[in-house]
CSV table of C-alpha atoms and ligand atoms in Angstrom, one decimal:
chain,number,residue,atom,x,y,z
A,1,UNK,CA,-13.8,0.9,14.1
A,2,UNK,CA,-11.9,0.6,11.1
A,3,UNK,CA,-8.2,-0.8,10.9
A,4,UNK,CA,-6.6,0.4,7.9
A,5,UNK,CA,-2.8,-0.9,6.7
A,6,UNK,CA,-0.9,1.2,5.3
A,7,UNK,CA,1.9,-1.0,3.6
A,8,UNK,CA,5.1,0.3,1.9
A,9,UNK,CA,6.2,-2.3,-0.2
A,10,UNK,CA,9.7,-0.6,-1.5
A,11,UNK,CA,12.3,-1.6,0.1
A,12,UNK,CA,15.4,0.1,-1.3
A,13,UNK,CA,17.7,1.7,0.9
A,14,UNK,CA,17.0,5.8,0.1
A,15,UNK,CA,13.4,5.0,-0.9
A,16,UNK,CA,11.0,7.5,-2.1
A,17,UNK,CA,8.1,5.6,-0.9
A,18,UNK,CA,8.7,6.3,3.0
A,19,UNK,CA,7.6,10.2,2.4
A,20,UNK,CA,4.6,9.1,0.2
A,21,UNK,CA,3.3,7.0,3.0
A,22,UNK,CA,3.7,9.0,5.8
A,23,UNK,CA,2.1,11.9,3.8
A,24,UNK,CA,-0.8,9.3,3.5
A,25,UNK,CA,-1.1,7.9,7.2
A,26,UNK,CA,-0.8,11.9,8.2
A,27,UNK,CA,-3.4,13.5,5.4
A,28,UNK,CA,-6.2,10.2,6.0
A,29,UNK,CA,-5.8,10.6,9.6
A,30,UNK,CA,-6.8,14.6,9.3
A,31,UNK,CA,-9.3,13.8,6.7
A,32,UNK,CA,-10.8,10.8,8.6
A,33,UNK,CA,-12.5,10.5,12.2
A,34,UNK,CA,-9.9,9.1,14.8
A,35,UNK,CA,-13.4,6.9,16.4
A,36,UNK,CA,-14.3,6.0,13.3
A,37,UNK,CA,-11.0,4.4,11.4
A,38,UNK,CA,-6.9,3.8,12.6
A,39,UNK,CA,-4.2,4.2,9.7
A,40,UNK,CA,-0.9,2.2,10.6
A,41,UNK,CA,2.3,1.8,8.3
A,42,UNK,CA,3.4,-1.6,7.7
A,43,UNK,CA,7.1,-1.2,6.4
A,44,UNK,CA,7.9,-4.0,4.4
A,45,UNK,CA,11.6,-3.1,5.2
A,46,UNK,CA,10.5,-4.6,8.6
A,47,UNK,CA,10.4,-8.2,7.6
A,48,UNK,CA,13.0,-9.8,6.4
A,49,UNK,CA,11.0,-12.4,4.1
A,50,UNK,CA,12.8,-14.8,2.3
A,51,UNK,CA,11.8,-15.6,-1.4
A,52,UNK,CA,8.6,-17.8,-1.1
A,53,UNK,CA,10.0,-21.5,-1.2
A,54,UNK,CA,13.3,-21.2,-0.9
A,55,UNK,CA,13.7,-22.7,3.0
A,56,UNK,CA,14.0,-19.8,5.9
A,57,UNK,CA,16.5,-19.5,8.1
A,58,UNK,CA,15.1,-19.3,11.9
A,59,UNK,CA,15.0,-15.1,11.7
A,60,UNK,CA,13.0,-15.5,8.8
A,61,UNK,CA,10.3,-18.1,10.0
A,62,UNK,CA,10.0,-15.7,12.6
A,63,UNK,CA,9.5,-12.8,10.0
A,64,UNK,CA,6.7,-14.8,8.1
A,65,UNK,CA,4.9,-15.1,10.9
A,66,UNK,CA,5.2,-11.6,12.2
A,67,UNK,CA,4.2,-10.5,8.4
A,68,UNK,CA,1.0,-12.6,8.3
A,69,UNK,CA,-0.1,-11.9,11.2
A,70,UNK,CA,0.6,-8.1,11.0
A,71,UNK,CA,-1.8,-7.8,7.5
A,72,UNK,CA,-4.1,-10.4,9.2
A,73,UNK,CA,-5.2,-7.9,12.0
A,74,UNK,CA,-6.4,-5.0,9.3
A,75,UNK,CA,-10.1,-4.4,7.7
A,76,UNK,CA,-8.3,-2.5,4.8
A,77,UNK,CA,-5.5,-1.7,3.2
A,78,UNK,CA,-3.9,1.2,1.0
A,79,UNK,CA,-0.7,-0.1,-0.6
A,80,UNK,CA,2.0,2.1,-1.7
A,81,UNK,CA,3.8,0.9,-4.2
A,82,UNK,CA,6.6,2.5,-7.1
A,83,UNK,CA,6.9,1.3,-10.6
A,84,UNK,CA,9.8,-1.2,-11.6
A,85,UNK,CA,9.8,-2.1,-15.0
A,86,UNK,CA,6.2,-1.2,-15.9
A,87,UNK,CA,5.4,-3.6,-12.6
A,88,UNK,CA,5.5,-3.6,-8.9
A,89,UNK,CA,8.3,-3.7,-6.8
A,90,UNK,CA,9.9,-7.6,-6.6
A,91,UNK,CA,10.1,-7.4,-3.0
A,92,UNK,CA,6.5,-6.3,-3.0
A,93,UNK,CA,5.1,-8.9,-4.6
A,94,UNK,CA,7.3,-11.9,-3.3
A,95,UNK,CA,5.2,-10.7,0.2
A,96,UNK,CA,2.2,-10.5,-1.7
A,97,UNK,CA,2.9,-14.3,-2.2
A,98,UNK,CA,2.9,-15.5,1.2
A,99,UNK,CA,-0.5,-14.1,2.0
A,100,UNK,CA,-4.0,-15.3,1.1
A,101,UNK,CA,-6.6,-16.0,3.9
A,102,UNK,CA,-4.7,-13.2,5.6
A,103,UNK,CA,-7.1,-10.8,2.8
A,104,UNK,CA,-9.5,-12.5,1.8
A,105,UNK,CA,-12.8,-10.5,1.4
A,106,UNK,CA,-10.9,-7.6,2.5
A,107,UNK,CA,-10.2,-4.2,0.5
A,108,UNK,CA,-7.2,-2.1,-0.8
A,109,UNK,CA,-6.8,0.9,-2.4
A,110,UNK,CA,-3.6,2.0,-4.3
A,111,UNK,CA,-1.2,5.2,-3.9
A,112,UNK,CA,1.9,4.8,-6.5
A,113,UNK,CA,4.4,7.2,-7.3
A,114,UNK,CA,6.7,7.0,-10.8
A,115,UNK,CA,7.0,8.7,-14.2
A,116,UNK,CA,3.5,8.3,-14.8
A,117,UNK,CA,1.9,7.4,-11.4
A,118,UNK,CA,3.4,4.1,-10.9
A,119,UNK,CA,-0.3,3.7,-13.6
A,120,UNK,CA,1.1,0.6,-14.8
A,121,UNK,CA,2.1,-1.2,-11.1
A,122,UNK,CA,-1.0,-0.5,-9.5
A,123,UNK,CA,-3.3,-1.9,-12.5
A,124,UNK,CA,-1.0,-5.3,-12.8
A,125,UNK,CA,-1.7,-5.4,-8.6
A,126,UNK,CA,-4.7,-5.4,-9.5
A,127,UNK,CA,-4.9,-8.5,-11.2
A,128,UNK,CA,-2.8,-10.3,-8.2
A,129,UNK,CA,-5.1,-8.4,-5.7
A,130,UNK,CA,-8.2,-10.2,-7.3
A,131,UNK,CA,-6.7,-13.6,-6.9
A,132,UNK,CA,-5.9,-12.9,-3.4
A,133,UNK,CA,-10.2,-12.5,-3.7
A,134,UNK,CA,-9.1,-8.5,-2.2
A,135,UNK,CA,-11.3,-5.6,-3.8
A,136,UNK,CA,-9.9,-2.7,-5.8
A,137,UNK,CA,-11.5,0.5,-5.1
A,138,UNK,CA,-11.8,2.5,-8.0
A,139,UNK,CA,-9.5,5.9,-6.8
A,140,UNK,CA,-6.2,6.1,-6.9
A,141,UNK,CA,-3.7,8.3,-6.1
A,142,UNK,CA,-1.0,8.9,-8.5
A,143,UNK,CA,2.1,10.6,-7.8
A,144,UNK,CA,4.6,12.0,-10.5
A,145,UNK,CA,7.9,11.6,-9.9
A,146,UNK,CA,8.8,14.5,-12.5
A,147,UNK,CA,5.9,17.6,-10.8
A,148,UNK,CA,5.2,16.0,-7.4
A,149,UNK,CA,9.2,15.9,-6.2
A,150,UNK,CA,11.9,17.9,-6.5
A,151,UNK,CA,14.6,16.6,-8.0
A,152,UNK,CA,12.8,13.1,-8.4
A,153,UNK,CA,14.0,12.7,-4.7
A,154,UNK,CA,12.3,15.6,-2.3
A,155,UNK,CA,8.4,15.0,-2.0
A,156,UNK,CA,6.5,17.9,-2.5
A,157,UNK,CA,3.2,16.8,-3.8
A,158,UNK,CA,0.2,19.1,-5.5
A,159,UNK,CA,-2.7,20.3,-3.6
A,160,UNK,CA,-5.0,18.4,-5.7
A,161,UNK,CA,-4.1,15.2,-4.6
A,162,UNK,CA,-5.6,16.0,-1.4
A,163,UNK,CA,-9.0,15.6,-2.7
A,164,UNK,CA,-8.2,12.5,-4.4
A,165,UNK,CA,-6.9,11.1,-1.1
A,166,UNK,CA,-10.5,12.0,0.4
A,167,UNK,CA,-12.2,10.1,-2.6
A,168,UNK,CA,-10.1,6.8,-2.1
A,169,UNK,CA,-10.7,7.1,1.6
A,170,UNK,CA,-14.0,7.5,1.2
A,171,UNK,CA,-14.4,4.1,-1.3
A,172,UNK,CA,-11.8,2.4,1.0
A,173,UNK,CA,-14.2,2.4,4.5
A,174,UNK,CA,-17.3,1.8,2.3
A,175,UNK,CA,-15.9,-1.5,0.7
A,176,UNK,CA,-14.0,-2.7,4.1
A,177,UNK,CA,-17.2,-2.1,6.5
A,178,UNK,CA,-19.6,-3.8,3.8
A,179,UNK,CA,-16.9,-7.0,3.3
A,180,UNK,CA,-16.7,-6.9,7.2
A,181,UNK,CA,-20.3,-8.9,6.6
A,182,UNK,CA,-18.8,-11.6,5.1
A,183,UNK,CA,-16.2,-12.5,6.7
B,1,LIG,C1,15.2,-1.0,-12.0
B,1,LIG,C2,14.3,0.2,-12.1
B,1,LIG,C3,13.3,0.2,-13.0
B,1,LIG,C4,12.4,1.3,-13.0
B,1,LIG,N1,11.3,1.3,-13.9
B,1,LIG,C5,10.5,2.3,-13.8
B,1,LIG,C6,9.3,2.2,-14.7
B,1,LIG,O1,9.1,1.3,-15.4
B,1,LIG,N2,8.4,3.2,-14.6
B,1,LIG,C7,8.6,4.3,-13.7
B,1,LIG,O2,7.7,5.2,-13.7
B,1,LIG,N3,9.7,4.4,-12.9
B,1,LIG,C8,10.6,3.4,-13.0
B,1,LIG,N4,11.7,3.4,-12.2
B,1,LIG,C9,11.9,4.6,-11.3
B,1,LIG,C10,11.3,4.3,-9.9
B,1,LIG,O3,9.9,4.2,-9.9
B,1,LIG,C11,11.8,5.3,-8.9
B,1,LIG,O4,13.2,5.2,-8.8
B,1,LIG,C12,11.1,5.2,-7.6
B,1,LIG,O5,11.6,6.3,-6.7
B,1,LIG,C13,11.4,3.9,-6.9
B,1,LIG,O6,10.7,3.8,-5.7
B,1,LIG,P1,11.5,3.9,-4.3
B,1,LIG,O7,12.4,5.1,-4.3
B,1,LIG,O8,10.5,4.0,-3.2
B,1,LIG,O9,12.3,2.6,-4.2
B,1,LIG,C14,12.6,2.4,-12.1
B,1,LIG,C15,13.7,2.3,-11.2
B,1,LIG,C16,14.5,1.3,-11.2
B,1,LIG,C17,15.7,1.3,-10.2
């Protein structure tokens, strides 16, 4: 059995992102067998991290913990992620930060959502994903803000990116059972 993450890592209060992932967690679960792989959201809006360094207060200790231990207990992961400023989201990758060993030889796949995809995030998380020693699957899935919402608000994505979806998941469970091996 598969554990798969699915972690929202927008935090802004009237987020686009909760739609896109709870299209995702609904769409893999029909495309995928229930015996053979879970989907679970991780809402970064959960924890409230601190930034990494600056000293927690008690809440937050308790939140770091929580947070690690939370990606710890997945195979995989899918991250959602909107573009800021050609990157990710700063919140996003200030979590990203306080993980490592938590990953390691782990995979993650990539479903962004922007004026062109969120393209831009999701190949700079790349790089950080590869430090964090966490493979990239090749498939992503790329929403437009401007054809797959209405209103740049409403999410109403194409059909076709249904049988992206099934391609990513697909690369996603081959990648996490093989690095299940090493670890
Ligand atoms: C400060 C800021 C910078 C943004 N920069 C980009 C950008 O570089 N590229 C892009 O496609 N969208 C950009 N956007 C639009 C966001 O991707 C869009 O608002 C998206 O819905 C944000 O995700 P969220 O609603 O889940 O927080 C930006 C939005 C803000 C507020």
């Amino acid at each position: 059995m598969l554990k798969i993450g699915v972690v929202l890592g927008s935090v802004r209060e009237g987020r686009n992102g909760l739609s896109v992932a709870n299209w995702t967690i609904e769409k893999s679960k029909e495309f995928s067998n229930a015996d053979e792989v879970s989907f679970e959201l991780v809402d970064l809006a959960d924890y409230n991290l601190p930034f990494l360094g600056v000293t927690p207060t008690a809440e937050q200790a308790i939140a770091i913990g929580s947070w690690s231990e939370k990606i710890a207990s997945f195979d995989g992961y899918i991250f959602i992620t909107a573009e800021y400023n050609h990157g990710i989201a700063g919140a996003f990758k200030n979590a990203l930060d306080f993980l490592k060993p938590e990953v390691k030889n782990k995979a993650v796949a990539f479903i962004g959502y922007g004026g062109l995809g969120a393209a831009r995030a999701i190949e700079s998380m790349r790089m950080v994903s590869g430090e964090l020693a966490l493979a990239t699957t090749q498939r992503n899935v790329n929403f437009s803000l401007i054809t797959d919402f209405e209103n740049m608000s409403t999410f109403a994505p194409a059909d076709f990116h249904e049988g992206e979806l099934k391609e990513l998941l697909q690369q996603l469970a081959a990648w996490s059972t093989a690095l299940k091996t090493i670890r």
